[in-house]
CSV table of N, CA and C in Angstrom, one decimal:
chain,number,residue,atom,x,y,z
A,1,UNK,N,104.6,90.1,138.1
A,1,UNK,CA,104.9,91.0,139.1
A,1,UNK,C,103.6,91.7,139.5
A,2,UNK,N,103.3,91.8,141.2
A,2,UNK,CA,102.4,92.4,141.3
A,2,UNK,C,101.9,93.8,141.3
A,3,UNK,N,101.1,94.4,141.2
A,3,UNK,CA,101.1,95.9,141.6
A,3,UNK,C,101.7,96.3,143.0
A,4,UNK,N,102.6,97.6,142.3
A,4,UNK,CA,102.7,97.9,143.7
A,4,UNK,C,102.0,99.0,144.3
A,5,UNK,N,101.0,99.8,144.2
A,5,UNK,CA,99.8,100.1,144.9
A,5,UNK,C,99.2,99.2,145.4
A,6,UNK,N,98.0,98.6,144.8
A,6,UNK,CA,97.1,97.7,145.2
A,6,UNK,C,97.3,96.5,145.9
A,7,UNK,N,98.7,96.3,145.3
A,7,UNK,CA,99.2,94.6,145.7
A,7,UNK,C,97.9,93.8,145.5
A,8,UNK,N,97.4,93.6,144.6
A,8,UNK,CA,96.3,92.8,143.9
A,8,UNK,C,96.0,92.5,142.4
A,9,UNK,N,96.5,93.3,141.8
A,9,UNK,CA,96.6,93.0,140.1
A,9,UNK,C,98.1,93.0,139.5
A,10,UNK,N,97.7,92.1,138.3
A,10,UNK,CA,99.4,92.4,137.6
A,10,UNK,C,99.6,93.5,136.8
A,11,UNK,N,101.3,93.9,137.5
A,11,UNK,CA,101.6,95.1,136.8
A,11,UNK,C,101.9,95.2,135.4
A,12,UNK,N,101.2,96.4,134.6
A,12,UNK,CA,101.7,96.4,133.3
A,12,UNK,C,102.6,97.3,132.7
A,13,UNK,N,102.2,98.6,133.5
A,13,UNK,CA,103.0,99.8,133.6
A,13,UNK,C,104.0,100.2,134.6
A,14,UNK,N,104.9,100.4,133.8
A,14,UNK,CA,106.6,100.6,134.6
A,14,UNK,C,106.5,102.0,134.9
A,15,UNK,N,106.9,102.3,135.7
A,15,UNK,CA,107.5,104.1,136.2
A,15,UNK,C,108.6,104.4,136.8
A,16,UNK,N,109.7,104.9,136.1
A,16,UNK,CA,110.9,105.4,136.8
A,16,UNK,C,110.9,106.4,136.6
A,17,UNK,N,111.3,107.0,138.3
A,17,UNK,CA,111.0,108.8,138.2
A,17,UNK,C,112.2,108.6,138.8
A,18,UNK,N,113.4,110.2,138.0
A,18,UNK,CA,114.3,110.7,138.5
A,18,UNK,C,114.3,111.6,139.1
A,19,UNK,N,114.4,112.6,140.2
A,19,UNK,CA,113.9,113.5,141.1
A,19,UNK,C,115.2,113.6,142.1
A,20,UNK,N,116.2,114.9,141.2
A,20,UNK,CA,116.7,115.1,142.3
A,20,UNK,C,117.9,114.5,142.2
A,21,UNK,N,118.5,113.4,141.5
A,21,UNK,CA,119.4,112.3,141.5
A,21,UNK,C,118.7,111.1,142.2
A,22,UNK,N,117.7,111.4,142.8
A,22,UNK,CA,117.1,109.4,143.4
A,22,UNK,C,116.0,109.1,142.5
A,23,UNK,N,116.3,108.0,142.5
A,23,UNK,CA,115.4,107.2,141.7
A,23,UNK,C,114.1,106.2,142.1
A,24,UNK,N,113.4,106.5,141.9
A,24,UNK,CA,112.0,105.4,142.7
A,24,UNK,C,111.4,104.7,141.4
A,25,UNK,N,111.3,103.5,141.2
A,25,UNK,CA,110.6,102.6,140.7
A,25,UNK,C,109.4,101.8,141.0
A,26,UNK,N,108.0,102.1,140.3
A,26,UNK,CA,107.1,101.9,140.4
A,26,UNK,C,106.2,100.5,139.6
A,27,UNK,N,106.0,99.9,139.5
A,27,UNK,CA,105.3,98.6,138.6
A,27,UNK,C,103.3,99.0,139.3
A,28,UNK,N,102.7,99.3,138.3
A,28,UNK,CA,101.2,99.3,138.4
A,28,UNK,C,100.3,98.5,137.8
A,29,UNK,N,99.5,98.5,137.9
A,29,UNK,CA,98.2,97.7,137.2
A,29,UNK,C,97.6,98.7,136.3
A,30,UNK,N,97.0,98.7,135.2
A,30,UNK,CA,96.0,100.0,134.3
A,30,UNK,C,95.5,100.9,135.5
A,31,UNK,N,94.7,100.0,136.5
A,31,UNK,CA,93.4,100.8,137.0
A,31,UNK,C,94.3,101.6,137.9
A,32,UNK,N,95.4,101.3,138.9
A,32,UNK,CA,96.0,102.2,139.3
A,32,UNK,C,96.6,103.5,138.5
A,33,UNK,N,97.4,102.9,137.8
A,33,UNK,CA,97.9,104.1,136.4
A,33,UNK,C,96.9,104.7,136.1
A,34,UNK,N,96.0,104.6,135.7
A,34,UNK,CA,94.6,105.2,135.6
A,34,UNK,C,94.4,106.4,136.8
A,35,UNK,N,94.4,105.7,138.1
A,35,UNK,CA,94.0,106.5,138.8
A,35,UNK,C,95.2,107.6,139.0
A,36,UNK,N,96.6,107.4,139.0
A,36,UNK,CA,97.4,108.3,138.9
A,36,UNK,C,97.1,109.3,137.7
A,37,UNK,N,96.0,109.2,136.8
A,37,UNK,CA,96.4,110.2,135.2
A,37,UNK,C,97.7,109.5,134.6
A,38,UNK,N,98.2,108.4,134.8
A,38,UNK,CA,99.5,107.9,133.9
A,38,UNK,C,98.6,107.3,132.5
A,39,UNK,N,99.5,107.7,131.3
A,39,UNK,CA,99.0,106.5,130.6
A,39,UNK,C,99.1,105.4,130.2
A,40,UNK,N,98.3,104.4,130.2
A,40,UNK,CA,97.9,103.2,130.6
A,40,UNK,C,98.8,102.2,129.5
A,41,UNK,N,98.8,102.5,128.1
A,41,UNK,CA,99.2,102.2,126.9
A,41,UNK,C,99.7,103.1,125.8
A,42,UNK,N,100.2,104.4,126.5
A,42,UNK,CA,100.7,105.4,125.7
A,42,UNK,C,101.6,105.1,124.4
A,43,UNK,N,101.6,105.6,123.1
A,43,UNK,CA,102.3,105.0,122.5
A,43,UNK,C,103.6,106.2,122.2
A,44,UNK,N,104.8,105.5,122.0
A,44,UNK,CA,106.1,106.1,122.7
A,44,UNK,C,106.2,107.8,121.9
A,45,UNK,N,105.0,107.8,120.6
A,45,UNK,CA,105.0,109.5,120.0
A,45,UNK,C,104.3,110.7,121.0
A,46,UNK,N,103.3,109.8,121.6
A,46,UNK,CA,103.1,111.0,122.7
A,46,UNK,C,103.6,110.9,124.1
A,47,UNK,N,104.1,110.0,124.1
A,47,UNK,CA,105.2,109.8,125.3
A,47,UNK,C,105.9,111.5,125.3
A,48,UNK,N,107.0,110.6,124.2
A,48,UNK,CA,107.9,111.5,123.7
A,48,UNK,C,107.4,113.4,123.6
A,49,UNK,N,105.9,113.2,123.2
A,49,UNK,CA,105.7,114.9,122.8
A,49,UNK,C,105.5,115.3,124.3
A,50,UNK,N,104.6,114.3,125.5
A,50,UNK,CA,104.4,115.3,126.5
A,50,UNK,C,106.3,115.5,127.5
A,51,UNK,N,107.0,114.5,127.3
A,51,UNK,CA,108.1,115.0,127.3
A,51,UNK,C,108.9,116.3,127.1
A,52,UNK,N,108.6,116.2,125.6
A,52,UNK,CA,109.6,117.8,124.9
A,52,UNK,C,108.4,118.8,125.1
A,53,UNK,N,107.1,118.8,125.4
A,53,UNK,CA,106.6,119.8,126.2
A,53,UNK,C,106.7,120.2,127.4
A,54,UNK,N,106.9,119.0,128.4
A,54,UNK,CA,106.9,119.3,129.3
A,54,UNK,C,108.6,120.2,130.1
A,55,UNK,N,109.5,119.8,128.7
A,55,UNK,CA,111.0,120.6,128.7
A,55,UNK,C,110.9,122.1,128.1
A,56,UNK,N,109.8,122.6,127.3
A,56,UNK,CA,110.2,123.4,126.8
A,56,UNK,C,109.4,124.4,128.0
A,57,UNK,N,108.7,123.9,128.5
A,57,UNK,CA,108.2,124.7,129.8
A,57,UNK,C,109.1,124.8,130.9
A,58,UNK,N,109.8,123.7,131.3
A,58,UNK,CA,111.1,124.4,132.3
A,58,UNK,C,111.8,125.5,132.2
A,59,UNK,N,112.0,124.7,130.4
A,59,UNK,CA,113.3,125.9,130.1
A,59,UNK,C,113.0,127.3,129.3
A,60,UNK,N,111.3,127.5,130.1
A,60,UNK,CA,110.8,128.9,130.1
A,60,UNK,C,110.4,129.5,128.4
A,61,UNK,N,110.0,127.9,127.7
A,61,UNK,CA,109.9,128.4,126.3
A,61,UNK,C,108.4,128.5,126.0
A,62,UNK,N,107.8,128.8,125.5
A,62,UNK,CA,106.5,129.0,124.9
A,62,UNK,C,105.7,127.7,125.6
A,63,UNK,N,104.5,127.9,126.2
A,63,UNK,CA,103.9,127.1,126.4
A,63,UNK,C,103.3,126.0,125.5
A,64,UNK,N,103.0,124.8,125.5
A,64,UNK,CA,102.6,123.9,124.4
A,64,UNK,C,101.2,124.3,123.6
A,65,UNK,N,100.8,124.4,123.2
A,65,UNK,CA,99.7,124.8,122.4
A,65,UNK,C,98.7,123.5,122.4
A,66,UNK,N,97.3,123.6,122.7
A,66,UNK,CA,96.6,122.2,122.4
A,66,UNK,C,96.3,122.2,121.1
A,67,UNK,N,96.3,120.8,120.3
A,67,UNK,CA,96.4,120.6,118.9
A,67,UNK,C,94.7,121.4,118.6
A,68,UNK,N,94.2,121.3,117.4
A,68,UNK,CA,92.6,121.6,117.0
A,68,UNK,C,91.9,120.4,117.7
A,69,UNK,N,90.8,120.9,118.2
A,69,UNK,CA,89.8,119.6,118.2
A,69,UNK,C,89.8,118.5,117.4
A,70,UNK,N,89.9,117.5,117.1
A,70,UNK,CA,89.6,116.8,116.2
A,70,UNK,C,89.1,115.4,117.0
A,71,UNK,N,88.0,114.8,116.4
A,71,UNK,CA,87.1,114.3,116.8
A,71,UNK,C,86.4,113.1,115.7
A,72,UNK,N,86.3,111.6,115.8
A,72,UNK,CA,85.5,111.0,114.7
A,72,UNK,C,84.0,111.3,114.7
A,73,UNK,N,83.8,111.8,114.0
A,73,UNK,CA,81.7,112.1,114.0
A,73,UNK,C,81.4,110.7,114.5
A,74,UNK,N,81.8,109.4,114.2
A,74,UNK,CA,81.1,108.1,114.5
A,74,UNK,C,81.0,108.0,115.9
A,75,UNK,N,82.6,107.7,116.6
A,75,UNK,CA,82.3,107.2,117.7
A,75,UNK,C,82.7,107.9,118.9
A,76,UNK,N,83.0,109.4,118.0
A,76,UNK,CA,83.4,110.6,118.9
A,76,UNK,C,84.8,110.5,119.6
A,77,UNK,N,85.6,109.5,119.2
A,77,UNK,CA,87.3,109.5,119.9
A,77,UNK,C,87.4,110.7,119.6
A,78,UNK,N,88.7,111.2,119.7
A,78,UNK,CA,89.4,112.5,119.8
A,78,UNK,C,90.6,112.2,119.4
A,79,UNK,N,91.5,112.5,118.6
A,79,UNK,CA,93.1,112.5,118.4
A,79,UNK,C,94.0,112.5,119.6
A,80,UNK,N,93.6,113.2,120.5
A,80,UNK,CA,94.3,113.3,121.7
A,80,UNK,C,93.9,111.8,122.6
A,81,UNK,N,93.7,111.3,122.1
A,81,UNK,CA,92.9,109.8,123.2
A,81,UNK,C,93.4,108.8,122.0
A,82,UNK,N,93.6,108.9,120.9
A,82,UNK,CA,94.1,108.1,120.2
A,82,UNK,C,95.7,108.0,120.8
A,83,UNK,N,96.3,109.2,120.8
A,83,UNK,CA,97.9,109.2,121.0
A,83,UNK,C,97.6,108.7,122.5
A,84,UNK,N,97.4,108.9,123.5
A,84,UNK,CA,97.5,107.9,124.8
A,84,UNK,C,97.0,106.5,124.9
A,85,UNK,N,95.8,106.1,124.1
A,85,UNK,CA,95.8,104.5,123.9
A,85,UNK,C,96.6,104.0,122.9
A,86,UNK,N,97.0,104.3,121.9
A,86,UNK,CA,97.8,103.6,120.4
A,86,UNK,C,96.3,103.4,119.7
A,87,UNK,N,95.0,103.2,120.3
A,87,UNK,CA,94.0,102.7,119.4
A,87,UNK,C,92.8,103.4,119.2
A,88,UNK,N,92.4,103.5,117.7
A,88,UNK,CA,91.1,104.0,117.4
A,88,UNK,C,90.0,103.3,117.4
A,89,UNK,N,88.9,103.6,117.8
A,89,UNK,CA,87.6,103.4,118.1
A,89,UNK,C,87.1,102.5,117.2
A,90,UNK,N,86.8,103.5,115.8
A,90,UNK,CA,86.1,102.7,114.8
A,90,UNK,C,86.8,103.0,113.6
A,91,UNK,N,85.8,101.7,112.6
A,91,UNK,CA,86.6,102.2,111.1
A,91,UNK,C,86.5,103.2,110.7
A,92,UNK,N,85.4,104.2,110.7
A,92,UNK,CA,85.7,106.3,110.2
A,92,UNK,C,86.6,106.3,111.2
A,93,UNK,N,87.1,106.3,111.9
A,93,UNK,CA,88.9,107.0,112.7
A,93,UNK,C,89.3,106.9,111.3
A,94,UNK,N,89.5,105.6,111.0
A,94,UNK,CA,91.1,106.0,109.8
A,94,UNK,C,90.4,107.2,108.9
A,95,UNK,N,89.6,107.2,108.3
A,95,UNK,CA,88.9,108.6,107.3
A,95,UNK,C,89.1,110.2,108.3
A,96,UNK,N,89.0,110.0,109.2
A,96,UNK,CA,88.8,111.1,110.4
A,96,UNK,C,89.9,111.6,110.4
A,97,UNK,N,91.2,110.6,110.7
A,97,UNK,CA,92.6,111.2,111.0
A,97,UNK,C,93.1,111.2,109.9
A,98,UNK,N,92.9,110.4,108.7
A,98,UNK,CA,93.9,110.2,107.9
A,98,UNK,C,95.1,110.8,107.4
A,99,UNK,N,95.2,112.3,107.6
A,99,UNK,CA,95.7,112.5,107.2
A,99,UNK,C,97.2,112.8,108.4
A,100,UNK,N,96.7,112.9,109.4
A,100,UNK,CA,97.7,112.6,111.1
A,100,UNK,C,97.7,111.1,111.0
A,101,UNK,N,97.6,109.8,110.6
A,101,UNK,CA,97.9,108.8,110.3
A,101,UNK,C,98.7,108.6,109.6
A,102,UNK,N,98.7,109.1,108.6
A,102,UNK,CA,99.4,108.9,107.5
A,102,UNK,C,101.0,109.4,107.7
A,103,UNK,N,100.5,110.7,108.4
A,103,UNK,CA,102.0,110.9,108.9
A,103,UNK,C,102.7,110.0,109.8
A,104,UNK,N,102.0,110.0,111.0
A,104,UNK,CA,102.9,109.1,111.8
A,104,UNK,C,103.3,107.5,111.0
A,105,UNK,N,102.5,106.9,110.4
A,105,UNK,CA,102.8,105.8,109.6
A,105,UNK,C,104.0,106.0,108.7
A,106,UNK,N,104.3,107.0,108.2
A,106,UNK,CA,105.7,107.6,107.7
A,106,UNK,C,106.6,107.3,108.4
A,107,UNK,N,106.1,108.0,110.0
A,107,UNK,CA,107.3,108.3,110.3
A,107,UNK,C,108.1,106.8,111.2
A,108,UNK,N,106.8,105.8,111.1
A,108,UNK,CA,107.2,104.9,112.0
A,108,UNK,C,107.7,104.0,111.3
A,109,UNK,N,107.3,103.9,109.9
A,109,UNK,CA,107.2,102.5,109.1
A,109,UNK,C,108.3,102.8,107.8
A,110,UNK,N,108.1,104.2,107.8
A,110,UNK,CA,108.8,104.8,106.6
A,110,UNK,C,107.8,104.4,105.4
A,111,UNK,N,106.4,104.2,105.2
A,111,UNK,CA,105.8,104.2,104.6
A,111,UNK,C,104.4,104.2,104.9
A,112,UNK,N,103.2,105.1,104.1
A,112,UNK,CA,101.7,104.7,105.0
A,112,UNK,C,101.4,103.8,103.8
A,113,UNK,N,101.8,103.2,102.6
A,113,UNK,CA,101.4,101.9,102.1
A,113,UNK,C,101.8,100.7,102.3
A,114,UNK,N,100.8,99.5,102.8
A,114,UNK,CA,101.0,98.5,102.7
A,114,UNK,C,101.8,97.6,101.9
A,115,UNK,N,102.6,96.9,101.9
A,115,UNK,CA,103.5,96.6,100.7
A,115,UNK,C,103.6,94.9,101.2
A,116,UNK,N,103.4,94.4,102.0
A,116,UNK,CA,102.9,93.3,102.6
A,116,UNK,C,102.6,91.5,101.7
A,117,UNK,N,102.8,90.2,101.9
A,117,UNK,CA,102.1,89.6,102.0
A,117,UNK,C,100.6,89.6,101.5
A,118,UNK,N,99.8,89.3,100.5
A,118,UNK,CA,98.6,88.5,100.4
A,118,UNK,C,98.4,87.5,100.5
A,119,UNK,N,97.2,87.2,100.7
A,119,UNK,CA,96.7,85.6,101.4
A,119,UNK,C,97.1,85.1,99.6
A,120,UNK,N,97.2,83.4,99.0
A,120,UNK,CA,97.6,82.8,98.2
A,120,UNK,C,96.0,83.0,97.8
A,121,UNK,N,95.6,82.7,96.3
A,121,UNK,CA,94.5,82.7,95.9
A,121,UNK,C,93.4,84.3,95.7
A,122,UNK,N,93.8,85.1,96.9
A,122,UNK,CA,92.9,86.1,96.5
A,122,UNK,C,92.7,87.2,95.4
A,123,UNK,N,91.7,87.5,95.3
A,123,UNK,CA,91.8,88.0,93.9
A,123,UNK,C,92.4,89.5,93.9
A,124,UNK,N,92.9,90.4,94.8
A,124,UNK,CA,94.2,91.4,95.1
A,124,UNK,C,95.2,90.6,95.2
A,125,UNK,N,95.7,89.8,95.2
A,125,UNK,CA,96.9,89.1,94.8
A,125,UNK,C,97.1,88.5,93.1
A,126,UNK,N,95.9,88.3,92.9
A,126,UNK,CA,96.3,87.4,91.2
A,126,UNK,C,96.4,89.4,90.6
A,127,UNK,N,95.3,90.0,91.2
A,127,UNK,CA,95.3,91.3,90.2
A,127,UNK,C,96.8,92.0,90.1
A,128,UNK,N,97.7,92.1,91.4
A,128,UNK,CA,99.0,92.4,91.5
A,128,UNK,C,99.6,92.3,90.5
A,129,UNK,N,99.4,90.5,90.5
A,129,UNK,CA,100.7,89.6,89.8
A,129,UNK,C,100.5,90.6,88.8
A,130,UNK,N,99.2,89.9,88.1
A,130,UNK,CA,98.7,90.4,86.8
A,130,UNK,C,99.5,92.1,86.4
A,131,UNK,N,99.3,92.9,87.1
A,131,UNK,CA,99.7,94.3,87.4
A,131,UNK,C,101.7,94.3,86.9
A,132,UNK,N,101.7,93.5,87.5
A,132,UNK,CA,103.5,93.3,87.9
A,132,UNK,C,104.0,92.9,86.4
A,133,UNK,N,103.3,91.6,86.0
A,133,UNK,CA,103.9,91.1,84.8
A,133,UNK,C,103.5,91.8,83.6
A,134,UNK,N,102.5,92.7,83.8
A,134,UNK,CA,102.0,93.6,82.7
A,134,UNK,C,103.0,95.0,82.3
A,135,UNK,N,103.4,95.2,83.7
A,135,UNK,CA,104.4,96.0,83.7
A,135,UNK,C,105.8,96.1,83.4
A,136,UNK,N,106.4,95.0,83.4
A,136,UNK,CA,107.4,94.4,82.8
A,136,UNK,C,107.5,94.4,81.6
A,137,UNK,N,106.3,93.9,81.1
A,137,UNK,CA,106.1,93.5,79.5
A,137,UNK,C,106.2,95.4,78.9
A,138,UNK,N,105.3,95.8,79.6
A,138,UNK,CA,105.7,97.4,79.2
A,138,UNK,C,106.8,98.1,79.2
A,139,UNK,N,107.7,97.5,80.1
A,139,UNK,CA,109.2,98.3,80.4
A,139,UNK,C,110.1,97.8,79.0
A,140,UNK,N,109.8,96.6,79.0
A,140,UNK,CA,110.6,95.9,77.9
A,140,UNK,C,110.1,96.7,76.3
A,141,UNK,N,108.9,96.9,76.3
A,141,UNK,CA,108.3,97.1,74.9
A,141,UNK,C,109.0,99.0,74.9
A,142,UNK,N,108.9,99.3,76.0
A,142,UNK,CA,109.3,101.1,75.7
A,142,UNK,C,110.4,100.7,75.5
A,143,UNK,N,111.5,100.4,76.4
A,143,UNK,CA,113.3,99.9,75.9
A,143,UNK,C,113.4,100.3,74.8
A,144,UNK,N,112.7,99.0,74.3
A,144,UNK,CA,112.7,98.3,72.5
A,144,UNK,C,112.0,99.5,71.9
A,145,UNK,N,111.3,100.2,72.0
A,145,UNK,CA,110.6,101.6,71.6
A,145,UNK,C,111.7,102.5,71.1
A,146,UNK,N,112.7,102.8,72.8
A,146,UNK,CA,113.0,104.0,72.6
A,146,UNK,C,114.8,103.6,71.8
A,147,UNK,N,115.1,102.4,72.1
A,147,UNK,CA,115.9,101.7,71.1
A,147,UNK,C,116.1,101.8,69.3
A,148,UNK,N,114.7,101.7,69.4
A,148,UNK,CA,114.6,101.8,67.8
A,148,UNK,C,114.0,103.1,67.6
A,149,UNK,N,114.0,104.4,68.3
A,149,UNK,CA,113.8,105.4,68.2
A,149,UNK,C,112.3,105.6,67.6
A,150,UNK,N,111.5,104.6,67.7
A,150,UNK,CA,109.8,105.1,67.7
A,150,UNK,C,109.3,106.0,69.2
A,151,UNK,N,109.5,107.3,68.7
A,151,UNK,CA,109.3,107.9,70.1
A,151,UNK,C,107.6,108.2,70.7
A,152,UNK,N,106.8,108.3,69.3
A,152,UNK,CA,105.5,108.4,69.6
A,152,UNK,C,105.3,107.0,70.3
A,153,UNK,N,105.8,106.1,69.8
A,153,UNK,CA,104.9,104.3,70.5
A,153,UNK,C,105.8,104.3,72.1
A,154,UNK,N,106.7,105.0,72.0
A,154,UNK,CA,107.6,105.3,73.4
A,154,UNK,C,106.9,105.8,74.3
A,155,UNK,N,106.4,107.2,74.0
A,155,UNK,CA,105.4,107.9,74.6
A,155,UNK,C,104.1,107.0,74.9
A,156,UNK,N,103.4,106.5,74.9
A,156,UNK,CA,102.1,106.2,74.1
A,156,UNK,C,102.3,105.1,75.7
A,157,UNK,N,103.2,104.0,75.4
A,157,UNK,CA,103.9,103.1,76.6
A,157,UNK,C,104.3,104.2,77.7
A,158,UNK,N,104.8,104.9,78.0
A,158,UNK,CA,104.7,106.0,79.0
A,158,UNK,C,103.7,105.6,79.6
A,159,UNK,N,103.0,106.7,79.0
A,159,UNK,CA,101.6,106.9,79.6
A,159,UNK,C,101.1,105.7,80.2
A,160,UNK,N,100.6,104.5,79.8
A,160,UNK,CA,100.4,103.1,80.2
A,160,UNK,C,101.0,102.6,81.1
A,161,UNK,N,102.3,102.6,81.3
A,161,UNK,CA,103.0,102.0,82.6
A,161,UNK,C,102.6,103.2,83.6
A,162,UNK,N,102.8,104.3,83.5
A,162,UNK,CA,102.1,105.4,84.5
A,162,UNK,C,101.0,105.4,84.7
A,163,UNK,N,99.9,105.1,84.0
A,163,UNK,CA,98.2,104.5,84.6
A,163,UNK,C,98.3,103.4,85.2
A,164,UNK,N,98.8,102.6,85.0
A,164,UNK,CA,99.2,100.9,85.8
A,164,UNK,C,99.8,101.3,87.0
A,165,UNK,N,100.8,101.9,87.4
A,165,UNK,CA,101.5,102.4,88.5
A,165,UNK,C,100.8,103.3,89.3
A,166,UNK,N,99.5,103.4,88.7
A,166,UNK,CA,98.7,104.7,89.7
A,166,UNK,C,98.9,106.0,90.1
């Protein structure tokens, strides 16, 4: 589908505006969207925030507050340019936001750790296993610990599967 400004590039961004009860339907290219201030690749959290900002100003509620500056020293993004593209600059972004990463990764994935697939053979994969079956062997040996009521060698196994587990 072509743009419908330019009628010369393909559209990537959709716009449906409700106004009034009529509806207008727009298909753009970036550089158009661009040139309207739309964003180009917004990802649907700041969609959604300039949204419930832009409601609570109707409905005559406190104006939105701009977040803190925040800024990567490397490549100088901004957090506010991250939420309109979905993408950070450089590798310091993750160190820069991490901790606004970390959230949204919560809230999207329901976790910010990786729990994923390793490639076969690498050595974060054998150390896993290694990790996994070590831990096992420890769950089994406290059992049997706290079974036969040796509570110091109970404890002692504690501690150890809790260093292993990080």
């Amino acid at each position: 589908m072509l743009c419908s400004e330019c009628q010369g590039r393909e559209a990537q961004v959709f716009l449906k505006q409700i106004v009034n009860s009529q509806v207008t339907q727009r298909a753009l290219c970036q550089d158009c969207a661009q040139k309207l201030n739309l964003p180009a690749s917004a990802t649907p959290d700041a969609l959604l925030l300039e949204v419930l900002a832009g409601l609570g100003a109707l409905l005559g509620g406190e104006p939105a507050r701009e977040a803190p500056l925040e800024q990567c020293p490397a490549c100088g993004l901004r957090w506010t340019q991250f939420q309109r593209s979905g993408r950070l600059g450089c590798a310091d972004c993750y160190e820069s936001f991490h901790g606004r990463l970390a959230d949204l990764l919560r809230r999207v994935h329901g976790s910010d750790q990786h729990r994923g697939k390793l490639p076969k053979g690498s050595r974060e994969a054998k150390e896993r296993l290694h990790r996994g079956e070590e831990l096992k062997r420890l769950q089994k040996q406290l059992k049997a610990a706290i079974d036969g009521e040796r509570f110091e060698e109970a404890a002692a196994l504690r501690d150890r599967i809790q260093k292993l587990q990080g």
